[in-house]
Amino acid sequence: MSYFEGSNPIRQRMIEDMTMRRLSPKTQIGYIRGVKKLATFLKRSPEDATAEELRQFQLALAEQGTSNITINATLSGLTFL
C-alpha cells in the first residue's frame, strides 16, 4: 500500500482543499496520482518533503521521459499538499 492511499488524513485534506477550489474530478485524480508518485519516490509520506527532494523528484520524472505537461501538472498537484 502506498503512503498516500485510503483514509490518510493528509490525502483527505488535499481532496477537501481541491473541492473547495472547485477543481474537476479528473484534475483531482491527476493531482492525487502525482502525490502518490512522490510518496513512492520518497518511500515515505510526502508531507514534509524538502525543496531538494522535490527537485530530485522532478529530475527523476524528466529522466524517465515524462512530458513537460505531465511534470507541470504533477508539480501543480503538489501545491495542495
PDB file of C-alpha atoms in Angstrom:
ATOM      1  CA  MET A   1       0.000   0.000   0.000  1.00  0.00           C
ATOM      2  CA  SER A   2       1.244   3.467  -0.879  1.00  0.00           C
ATOM      3  CA  TYR A   3       1.990   6.092   1.746  1.00  0.00           C
ATOM      4  CA  PHE A   4      -0.805   8.226   0.274  1.00  0.00           C
ATOM      5  CA  GLU A   5      -3.813   5.928  -0.120  1.00  0.00           C
ATOM      6  CA  GLY A   6      -7.010   5.078   1.655  1.00  0.00           C
ATOM      7  CA  SER A   7      -8.219   7.247   4.513  1.00  0.00           C
ATOM      8  CA  ASN A   8      -4.930   9.072   5.021  1.00  0.00           C
ATOM      9  CA  PRO A   9      -5.772  12.396   6.757  1.00  0.00           C
ATOM     10  CA  ILE A  10      -3.356  14.361   4.569  1.00  0.00           C
ATOM     11  CA  ARG A  11      -4.906  12.890   1.423  1.00  0.00           C
ATOM     12  CA  GLN A  12      -8.370  13.749   2.737  1.00  0.00           C
ATOM     13  CA  ARG A  13      -7.298  17.335   3.481  1.00  0.00           C
ATOM     14  CA  MET A  14      -5.879  17.652  -0.027  1.00  0.00           C
ATOM     15  CA  ILE A  15      -9.165  16.415  -1.531  1.00  0.00           C
ATOM     16  CA  GLU A  16     -11.117  18.891   0.595  1.00  0.00           C
ATOM     17  CA  ASP A  17      -8.855  21.758  -0.490  1.00  0.00           C
ATOM     18  CA  MET A  18      -9.227  20.825  -4.151  1.00  0.00           C
ATOM     19  CA  THR A  19     -13.006  20.526  -3.748  1.00  0.00           C
ATOM     20  CA  MET A  20     -13.152  23.998  -2.130  1.00  0.00           C
ATOM     21  CA  ARG A  21     -11.356  25.369  -5.174  1.00  0.00           C
ATOM     22  CA  ARG A  22     -13.829  23.524  -7.418  1.00  0.00           C
ATOM     23  CA  LEU A  23     -11.239  21.523  -9.309  1.00  0.00           C
ATOM     24  CA  SER A  24     -12.754  18.946 -11.625  1.00  0.00           C
ATOM     25  CA  PRO A  25     -12.749  15.300 -10.538  1.00  0.00           C
ATOM     26  CA  LYS A  26     -10.339  14.497 -13.371  1.00  0.00           C
ATOM     27  CA  THR A  27      -7.897  17.162 -12.170  1.00  0.00           C
ATOM     28  CA  GLN A  28      -8.195  15.918  -8.604  1.00  0.00           C
ATOM     29  CA  ILE A  29      -7.388  12.366  -9.689  1.00  0.00           C
ATOM     30  CA  GLY A  30      -4.340  13.601 -11.593  1.00  0.00           C
ATOM     31  CA  TYR A  31      -3.099  15.623  -8.648  1.00  0.00           C
ATOM     32  CA  ILE A  32      -3.532  12.728  -6.235  1.00  0.00           C
ATOM     33  CA  ARG A  33      -1.711  10.455  -8.673  1.00  0.00           C
ATOM     34  CA  GLY A  34       1.204  12.910  -8.691  1.00  0.00           C
ATOM     35  CA  VAL A  35       1.420  12.944  -4.901  1.00  0.00           C
ATOM     36  CA  LYS A  36       1.317   9.138  -4.851  1.00  0.00           C
ATOM     37  CA  LYS A  37       4.243   9.127  -7.286  1.00  0.00           C
ATOM     38  CA  LEU A  38       6.163  11.432  -4.965  1.00  0.00           C
ATOM     39  CA  ALA A  39       5.386   9.203  -1.974  1.00  0.00           C
ATOM     40  CA  THR A  40       6.651   6.196  -3.899  1.00  0.00           C
ATOM     41  CA  PHE A  41       9.776   8.102  -4.937  1.00  0.00           C
ATOM     42  CA  LEU A  42      10.482   9.164  -1.346  1.00  0.00           C
ATOM     43  CA  LYS A  43       9.447   5.801   0.142  1.00  0.00           C
ATOM     44  CA  ARG A  44       7.620   7.748   2.866  1.00  0.00           C
ATOM     45  CA  SER A  45       4.857  10.259   3.333  1.00  0.00           C
ATOM     46  CA  PRO A  46       5.464  13.301   1.119  1.00  0.00           C
ATOM     47  CA  GLU A  47       4.062  15.825   3.575  1.00  0.00           C
ATOM     48  CA  ASP A  48       7.480  17.026   4.754  1.00  0.00           C
ATOM     49  CA  ALA A  49       9.434  16.710   1.516  1.00  0.00           C
ATOM     50  CA  THR A  50      12.271  19.193   1.228  1.00  0.00           C
ATOM     51  CA  ALA A  51      12.856  21.509  -1.697  1.00  0.00           C
ATOM     52  CA  GLU A  52      15.827  19.358  -2.718  1.00  0.00           C
ATOM     53  CA  GLU A  53      13.716  16.185  -2.630  1.00  0.00           C
ATOM     54  CA  LEU A  54      11.114  17.868  -4.842  1.00  0.00           C
ATOM     55  CA  ARG A  55      13.888  18.916  -7.223  1.00  0.00           C
ATOM     56  CA  GLN A  56      15.229  15.351  -7.327  1.00  0.00           C
ATOM     57  CA  PHE A  57      11.704  14.038  -7.957  1.00  0.00           C
ATOM     58  CA  GLN A  58      11.250  16.467 -10.841  1.00  0.00           C
ATOM     59  CA  LEU A  59      14.629  15.446 -12.258  1.00  0.00           C
ATOM     60  CA  ALA A  60      13.700  11.748 -11.985  1.00  0.00           C
ATOM     61  CA  LEU A  61      10.450  12.388 -13.867  1.00  0.00           C
ATOM     62  CA  ALA A  62      12.357  14.182 -16.628  1.00  0.00           C
ATOM     63  CA  GLU A  63      14.920  11.380 -16.847  1.00  0.00           C
ATOM     64  CA  GLN A  64      12.083   8.847 -17.192  1.00  0.00           C
ATOM     65  CA  GLY A  65      10.875  10.725 -20.260  1.00  0.00           C
ATOM     66  CA  THR A  66       7.826  12.255 -18.598  1.00  0.00           C
ATOM     67  CA  SER A  67       6.395  15.071 -20.709  1.00  0.00           C
ATOM     68  CA  ASN A  68       6.688  18.688 -19.588  1.00  0.00           C
ATOM     69  CA  ILE A  69       2.911  18.909 -19.386  1.00  0.00           C
ATOM     70  CA  THR A  70       2.748  15.935 -17.011  1.00  0.00           C
ATOM     71  CA  ILE A  71       5.627  17.236 -14.890  1.00  0.00           C
ATOM     72  CA  ASN A  72       3.953  20.637 -14.572  1.00  0.00           C
ATOM     73  CA  ALA A  73       0.593  19.065 -13.712  1.00  0.00           C
ATOM     74  CA  THR A  74       2.284  16.871 -11.110  1.00  0.00           C
ATOM     75  CA  LEU A  75       4.003  19.863  -9.527  1.00  0.00           C
ATOM     76  CA  SER A  76       0.733  21.785  -9.541  1.00  0.00           C
ATOM     77  CA  GLY A  77      -0.854  18.912  -7.679  1.00  0.00           C
ATOM     78  CA  LEU A  78       1.850  19.042  -5.054  1.00  0.00           C
ATOM     79  CA  THR A  79       0.825  22.594  -4.165  1.00  0.00           C
ATOM     80  CA  PHE A  80      -2.295  21.168  -2.499  1.00  0.00           C
ATOM     81  CA  LEU A  81      -0.158  19.036  -0.259  1.00  0.00           C
TER      82      LEU A  81
END
